[in-house]
Short mmCIF file of C-alpha atoms and ligand atoms in Angstrom, two decimals:
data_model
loop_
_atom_site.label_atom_id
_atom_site.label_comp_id
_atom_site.label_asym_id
_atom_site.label_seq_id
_atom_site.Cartn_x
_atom_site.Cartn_y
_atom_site.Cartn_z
CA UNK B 245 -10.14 -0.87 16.78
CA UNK B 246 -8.13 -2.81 14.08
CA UNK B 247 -7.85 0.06 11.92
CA UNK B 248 -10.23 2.95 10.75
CA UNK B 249 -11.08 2.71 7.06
CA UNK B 250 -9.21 5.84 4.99
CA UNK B 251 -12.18 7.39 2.14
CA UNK B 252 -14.46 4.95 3.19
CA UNK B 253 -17.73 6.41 1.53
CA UNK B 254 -15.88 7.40 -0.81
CA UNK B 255 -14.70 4.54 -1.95
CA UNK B 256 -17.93 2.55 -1.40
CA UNK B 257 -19.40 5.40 -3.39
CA UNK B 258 -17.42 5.05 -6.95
CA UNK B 259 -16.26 1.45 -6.69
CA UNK B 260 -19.43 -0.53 -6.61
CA UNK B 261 -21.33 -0.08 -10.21
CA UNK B 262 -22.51 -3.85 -10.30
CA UNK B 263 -24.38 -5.21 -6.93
CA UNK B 264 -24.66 -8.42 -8.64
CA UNK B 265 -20.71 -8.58 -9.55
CA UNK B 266 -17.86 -9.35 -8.21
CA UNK B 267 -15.44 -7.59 -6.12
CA UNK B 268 -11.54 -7.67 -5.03
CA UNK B 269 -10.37 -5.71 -2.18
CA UNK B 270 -6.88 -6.66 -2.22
CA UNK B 271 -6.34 -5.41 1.54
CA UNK B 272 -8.50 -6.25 3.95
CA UNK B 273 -6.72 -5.36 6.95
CA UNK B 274 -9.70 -4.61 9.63
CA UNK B 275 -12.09 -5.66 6.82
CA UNK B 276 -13.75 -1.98 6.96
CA UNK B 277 -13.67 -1.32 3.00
CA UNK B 278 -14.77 -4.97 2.12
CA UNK B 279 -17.96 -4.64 4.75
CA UNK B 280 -19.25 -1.36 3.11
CA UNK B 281 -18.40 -3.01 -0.70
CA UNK B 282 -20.75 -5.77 0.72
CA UNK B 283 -23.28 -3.11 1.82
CA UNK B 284 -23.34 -2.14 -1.83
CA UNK B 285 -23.73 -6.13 -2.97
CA UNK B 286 -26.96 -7.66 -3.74
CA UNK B 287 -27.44 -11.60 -2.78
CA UNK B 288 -25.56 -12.20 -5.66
CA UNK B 289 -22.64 -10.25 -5.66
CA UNK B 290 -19.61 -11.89 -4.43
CA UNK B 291 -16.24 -10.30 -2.73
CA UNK B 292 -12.64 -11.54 -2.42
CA UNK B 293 -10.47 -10.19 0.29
CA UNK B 294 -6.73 -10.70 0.15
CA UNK B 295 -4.59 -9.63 2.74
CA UNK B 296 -0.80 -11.59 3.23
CA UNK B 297 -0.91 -10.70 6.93
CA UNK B 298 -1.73 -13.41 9.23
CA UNK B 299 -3.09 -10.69 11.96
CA UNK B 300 -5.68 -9.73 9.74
CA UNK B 301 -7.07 -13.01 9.16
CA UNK B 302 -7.00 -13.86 13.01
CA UNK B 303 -8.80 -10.75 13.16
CA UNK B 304 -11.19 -11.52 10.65
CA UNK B 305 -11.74 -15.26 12.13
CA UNK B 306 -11.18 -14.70 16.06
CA UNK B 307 -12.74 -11.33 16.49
CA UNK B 308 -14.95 -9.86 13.66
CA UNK B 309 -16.23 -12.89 12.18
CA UNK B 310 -18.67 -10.69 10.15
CA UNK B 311 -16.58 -10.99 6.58
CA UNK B 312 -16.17 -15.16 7.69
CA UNK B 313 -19.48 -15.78 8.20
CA UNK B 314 -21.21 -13.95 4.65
CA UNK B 315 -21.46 -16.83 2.21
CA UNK B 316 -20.40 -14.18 -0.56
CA UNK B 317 -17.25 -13.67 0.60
CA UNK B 318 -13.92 -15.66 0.26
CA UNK B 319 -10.66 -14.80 2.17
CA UNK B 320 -6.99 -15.38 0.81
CA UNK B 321 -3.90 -14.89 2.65
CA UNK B 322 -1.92 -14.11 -0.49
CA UNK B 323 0.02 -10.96 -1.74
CA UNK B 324 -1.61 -8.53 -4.69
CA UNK B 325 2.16 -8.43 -5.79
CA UNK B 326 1.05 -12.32 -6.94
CA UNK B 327 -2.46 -11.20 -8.74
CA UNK B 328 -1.51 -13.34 -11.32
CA UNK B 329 -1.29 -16.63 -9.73
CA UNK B 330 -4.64 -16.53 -7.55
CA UNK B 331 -5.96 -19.99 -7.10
CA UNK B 332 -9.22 -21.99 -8.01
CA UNK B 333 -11.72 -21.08 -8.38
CA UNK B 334 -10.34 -16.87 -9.33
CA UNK B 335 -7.23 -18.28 -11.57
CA UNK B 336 -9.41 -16.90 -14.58
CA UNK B 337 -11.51 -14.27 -12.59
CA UNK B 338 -12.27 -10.85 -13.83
CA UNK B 339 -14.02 -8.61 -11.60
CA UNK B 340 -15.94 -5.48 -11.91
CA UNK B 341 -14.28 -3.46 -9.18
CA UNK B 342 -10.72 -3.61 -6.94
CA UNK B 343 -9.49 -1.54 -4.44
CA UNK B 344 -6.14 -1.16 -3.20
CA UNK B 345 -5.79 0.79 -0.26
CA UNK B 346 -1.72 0.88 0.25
CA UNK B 347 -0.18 0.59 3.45
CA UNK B 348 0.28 0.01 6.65
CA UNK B 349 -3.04 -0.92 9.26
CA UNK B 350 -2.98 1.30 12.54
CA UNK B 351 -3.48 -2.83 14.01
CA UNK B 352 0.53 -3.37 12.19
CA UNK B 353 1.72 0.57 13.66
CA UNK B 354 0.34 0.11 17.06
CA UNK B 355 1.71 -3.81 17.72
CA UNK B 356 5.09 -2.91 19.50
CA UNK B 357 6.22 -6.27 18.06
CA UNK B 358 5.70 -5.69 14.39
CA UNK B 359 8.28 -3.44 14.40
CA UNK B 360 6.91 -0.22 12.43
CA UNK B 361 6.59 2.43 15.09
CA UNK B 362 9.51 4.14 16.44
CA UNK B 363 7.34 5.33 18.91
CA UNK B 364 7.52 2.02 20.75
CA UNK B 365 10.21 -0.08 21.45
CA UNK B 366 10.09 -3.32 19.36
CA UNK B 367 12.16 -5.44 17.28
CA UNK B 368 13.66 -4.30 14.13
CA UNK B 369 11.27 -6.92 11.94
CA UNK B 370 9.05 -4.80 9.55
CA UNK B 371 7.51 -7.71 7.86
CA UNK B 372 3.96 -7.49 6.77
CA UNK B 373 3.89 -11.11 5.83
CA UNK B 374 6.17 -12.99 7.96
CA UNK B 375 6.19 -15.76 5.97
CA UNK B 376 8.79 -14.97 4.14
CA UNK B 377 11.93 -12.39 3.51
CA UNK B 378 14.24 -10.92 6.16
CA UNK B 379 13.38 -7.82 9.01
CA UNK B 380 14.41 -4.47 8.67
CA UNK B 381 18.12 -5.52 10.84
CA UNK B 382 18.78 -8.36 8.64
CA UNK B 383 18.02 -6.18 5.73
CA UNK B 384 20.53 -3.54 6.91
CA UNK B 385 23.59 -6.34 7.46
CA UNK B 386 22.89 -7.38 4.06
CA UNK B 387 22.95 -3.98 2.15
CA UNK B 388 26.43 -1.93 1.77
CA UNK B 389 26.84 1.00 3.16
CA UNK B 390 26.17 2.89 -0.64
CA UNK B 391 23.21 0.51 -1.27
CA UNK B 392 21.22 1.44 2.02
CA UNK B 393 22.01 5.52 1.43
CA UNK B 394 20.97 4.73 -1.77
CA UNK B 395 17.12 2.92 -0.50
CA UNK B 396 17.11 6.34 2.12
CA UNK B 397 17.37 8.33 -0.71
CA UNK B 398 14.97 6.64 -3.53
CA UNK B 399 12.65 5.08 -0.61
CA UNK B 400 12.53 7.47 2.26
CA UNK B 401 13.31 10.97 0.63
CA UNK B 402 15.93 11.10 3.69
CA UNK B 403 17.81 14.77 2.96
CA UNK B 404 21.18 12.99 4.91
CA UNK B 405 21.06 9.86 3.67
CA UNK B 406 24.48 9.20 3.39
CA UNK B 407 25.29 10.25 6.96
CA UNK B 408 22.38 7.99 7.79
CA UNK B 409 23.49 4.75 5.54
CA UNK B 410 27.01 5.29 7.67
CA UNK B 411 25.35 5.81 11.07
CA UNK B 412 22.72 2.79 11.11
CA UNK B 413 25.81 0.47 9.37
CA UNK B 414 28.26 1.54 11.83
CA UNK B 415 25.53 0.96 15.09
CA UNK B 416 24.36 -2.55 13.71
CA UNK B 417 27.84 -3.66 13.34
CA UNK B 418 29.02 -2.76 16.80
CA UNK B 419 25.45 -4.53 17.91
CA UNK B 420 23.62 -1.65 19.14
CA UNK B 421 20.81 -1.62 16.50
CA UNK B 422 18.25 -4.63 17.54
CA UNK B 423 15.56 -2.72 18.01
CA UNK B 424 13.37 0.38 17.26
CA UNK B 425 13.85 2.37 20.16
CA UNK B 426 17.78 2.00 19.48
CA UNK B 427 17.15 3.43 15.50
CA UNK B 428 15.65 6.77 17.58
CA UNK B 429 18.69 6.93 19.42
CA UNK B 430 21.09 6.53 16.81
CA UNK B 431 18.70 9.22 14.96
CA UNK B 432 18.32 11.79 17.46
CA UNK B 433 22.28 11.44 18.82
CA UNK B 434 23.12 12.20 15.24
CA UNK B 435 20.61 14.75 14.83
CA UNK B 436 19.11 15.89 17.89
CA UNK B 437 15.57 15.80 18.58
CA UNK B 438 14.44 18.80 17.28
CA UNK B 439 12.50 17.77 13.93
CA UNK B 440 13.40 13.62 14.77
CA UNK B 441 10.29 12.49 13.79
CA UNK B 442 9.95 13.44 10.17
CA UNK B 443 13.11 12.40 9.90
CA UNK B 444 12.46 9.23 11.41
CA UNK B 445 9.40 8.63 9.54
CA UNK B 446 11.26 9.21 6.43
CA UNK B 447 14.09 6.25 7.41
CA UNK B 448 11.35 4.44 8.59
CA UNK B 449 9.47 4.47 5.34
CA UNK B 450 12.61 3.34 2.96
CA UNK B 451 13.09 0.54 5.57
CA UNK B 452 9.54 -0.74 5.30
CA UNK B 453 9.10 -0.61 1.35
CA UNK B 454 12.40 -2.31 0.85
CA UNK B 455 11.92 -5.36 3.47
CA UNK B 456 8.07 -5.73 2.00
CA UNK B 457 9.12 -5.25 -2.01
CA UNK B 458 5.92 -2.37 -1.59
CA UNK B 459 7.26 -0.80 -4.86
CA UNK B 460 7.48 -4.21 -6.47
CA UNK B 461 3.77 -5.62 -5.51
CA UNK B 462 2.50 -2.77 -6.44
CA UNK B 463 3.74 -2.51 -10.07
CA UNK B 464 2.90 -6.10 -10.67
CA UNK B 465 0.18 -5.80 -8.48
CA UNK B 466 -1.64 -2.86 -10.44
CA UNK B 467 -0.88 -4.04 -13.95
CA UNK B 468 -2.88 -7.42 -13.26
CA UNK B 469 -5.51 -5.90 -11.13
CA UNK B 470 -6.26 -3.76 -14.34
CA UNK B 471 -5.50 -7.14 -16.76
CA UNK B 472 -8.42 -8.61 -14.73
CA UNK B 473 -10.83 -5.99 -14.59
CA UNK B 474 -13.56 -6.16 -16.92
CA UNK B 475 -14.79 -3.58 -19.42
CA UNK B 476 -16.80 -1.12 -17.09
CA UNK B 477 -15.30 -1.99 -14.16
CA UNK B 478 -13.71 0.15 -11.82
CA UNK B 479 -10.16 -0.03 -10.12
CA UNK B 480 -9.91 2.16 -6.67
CA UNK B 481 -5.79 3.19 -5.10
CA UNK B 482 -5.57 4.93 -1.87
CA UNK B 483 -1.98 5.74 -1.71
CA UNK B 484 0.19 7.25 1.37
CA UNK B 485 3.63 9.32 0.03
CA UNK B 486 4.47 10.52 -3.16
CA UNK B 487 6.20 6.99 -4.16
CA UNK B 488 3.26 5.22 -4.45
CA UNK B 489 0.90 8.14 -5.53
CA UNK B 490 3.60 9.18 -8.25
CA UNK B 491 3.58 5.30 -9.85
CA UNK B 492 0.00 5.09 -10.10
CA UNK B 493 -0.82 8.07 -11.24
CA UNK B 494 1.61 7.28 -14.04
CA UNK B 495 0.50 4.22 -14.86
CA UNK B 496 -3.40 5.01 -14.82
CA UNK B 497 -2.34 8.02 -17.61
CA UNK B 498 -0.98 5.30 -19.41
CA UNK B 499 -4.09 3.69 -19.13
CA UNK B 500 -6.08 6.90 -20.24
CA UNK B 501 -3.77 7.46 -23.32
CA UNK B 502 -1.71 10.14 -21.80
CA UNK B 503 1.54 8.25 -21.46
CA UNK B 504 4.23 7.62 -23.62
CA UNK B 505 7.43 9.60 -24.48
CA UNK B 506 6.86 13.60 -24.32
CA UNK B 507 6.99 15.54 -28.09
CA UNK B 508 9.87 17.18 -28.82
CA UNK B 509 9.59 20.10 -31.59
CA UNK B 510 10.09 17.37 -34.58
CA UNK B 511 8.65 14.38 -32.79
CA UNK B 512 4.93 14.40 -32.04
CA UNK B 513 4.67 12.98 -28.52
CA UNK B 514 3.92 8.78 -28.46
CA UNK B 515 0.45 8.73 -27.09
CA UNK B 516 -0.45 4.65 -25.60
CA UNK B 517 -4.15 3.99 -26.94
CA UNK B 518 -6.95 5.12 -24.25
CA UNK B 519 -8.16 2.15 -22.72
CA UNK B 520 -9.76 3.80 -19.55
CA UNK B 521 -10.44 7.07 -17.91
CA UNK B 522 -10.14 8.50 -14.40
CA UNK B 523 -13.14 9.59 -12.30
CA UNK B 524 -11.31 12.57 -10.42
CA UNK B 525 -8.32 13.89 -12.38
CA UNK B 526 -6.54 15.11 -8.99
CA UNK B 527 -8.05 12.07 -6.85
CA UNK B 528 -10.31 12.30 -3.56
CA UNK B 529 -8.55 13.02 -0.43
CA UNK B 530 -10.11 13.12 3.20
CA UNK B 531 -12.24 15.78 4.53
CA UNK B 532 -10.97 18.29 7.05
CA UNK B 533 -12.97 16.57 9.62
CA UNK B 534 -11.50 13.21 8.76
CA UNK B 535 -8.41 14.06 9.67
CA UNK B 536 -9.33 15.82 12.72
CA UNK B 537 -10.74 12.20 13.30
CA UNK B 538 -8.46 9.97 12.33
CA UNK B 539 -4.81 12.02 11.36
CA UNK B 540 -3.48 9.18 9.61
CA UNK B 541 -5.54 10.02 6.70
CA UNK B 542 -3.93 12.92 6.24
CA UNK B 543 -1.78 11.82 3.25
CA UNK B 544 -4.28 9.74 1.61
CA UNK B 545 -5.19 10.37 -2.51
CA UNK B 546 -7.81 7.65 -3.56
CA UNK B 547 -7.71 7.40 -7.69
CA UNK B 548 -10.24 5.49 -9.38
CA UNK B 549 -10.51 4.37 -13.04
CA UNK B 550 -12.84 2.87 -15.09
CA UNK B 551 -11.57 0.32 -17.85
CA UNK B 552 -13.59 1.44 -20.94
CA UNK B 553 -16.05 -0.90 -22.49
CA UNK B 554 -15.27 -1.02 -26.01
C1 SAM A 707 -4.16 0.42 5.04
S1 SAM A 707 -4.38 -1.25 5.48
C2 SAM A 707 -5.94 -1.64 4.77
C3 SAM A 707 -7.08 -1.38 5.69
C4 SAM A 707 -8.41 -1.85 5.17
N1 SAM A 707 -8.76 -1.22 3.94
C5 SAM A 707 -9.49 -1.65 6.21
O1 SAM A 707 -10.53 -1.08 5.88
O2 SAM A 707 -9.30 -2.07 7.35
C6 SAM A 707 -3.33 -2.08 4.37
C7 SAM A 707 -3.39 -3.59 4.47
O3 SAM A 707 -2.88 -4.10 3.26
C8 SAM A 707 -2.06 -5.18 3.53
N2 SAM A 707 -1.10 -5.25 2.43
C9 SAM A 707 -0.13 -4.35 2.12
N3 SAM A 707 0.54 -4.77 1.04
C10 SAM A 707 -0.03 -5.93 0.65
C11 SAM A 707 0.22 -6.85 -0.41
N4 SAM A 707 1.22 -6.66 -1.29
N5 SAM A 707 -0.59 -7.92 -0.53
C12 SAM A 707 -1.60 -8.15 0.35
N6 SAM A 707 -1.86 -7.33 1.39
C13 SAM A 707 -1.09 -6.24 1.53
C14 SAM A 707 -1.44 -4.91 4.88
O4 SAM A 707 -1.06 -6.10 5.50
C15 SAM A 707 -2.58 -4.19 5.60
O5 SAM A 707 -3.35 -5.08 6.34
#
């Protein structure tokens, strides 16, 4: 399977208020969110589903077919990060839902030759849309030794990141760090194997978000997917880690008139103007037997919004 859609009801559920409307699902990946938003659609609703990896729209057009051949749907190969420059006939659209569900697809994790698992040996790419940018060992040539601990530290939470910076700089320069497997071995030399993989997963993580700009789509991604949305409509996040969950949570308080500088004892606190509200203050996240079905939900937090209509 191409991937196993995260909150699936539950998305379906609180996204689709409209059948007649139209929908953006701004990562399609297996296509498994954007077939149960269609469920929800009437003959006239209408769904756009971006993705800016090639693999899902081979998917979509070799294998599945079922999104390709629904006259109400259009597919884009285009990055959310770029919201703001979608092409005719959406270059005005608003919508009345979006979803964002952040991340990787098990299809990217499990393709040795993507590059994201260091549980299989592959090259040290990373790239979601290969199109463009530079892999994870480019990345690391580029970077100084203080700028990568820096990305372990802001990106990957990695406790030893300036050990880590040192070690991965020192192995790519002496031309042992091509590949994934040889990351794990730098790793778990340094650090033995007891514990690797969270600390893999961590250096993993920073290496990702920096070679895809994750941080970056997403701010500009978020701010234009709520620009577009129309008064009513709804705007869905499944985040992974704390990085992304912590950014939209902050900007969907802004939203809700929550933001803004804190008080101090002489300074009432600056309060934005409410403009939306949440559904679920704390989020949704999986059910216990979700993630005895599928683990990788296990860090999932879907937020939803709705823009307010006056
Ligand atoms: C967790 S998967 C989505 C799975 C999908 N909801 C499903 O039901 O199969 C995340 C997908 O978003 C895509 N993606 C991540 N960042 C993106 C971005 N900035 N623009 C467009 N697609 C992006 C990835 O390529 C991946 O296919």
């Amino acid at each position: 399977m191409y991937h196993d859609p995260v909150l699936a009801r539950e998305v379906a559920d609180r996204l689709v208020t409209s059948p007649g409307g139209l929908y953006l699902d701004c990562t399609m990946g297996g296509g498994g969110h954007s077939r149960l938003i269609l469920e929800s659609l009437d003959a006239t609703g209408r769904l756009l589903a971006l993705d800016w990896d090639e693999d899902a729209h081979t998917h979509q057009q070799g294998v599945d077919q079922v999104l390709c051949q629904d006259a109400r749907v259009a597919l884009l190969r285009q990055s959310f990060g770029d919201l703001d420059r979608l092409p005719a006939p959406w270059a005005e659209a608003r919508f009345h839902g979006v979803l964002m569900d952040l991340g990787l697809s098990s299809h990217q994790i499990d393709t040795p030759g993507r590059g994201f698992s260091y549980l299989q040996e592959g090259p040290l790419d990373m790239r979601m849309d290969r199109r463009k940018g530079v892999g994870a060992g480019e990345l690391i040539d580029q970077m100084d030794e203080a700028a990568l601990g820096r990305l372990l530290r802001d990106q990957g939470e990695v406790a030893s990141w300036r050990r880590m910076a040192h070690l991965l700089k020192q192995a790519r320069a002496a031309g042992r760090l091509d590949g994934t497997a040889q990351v794990r071995q730098v790793v778990e030399d340094a650090f033995g194997t007891k514990g690797s993989y969270a600390l893999l997963s961590r250096v993993f993580q920073a290496l990702r978000i920096a070679v895809n700009g994750e941080l970056e789509a997403l701010e500009k991604g978020l701010d234009e997917a709520f620009r577009r949305l129309l008064p009513g409509g709804r705007l869905a996040v499944i985040t992974y880690h704390s990085l992304e969950d912590r950014h939209v949570k902050a900007r969907f308080r802004d939203w809700c008139g929550e933001g803004g500088q804190a008080g101090t004892r002489h300074v009432p606190a600056m309060r934005t103007p409410r403009v939306a509200h949440v559904l679920e203050r704390r989020g949704v996240v999986p059910t216990a037997e979700e993630i005895a079905r599928n683990p990788r939900s296990r860090s999932a937090r879907l937020r939803v919004l709705e823009r307010e209509v006056a």
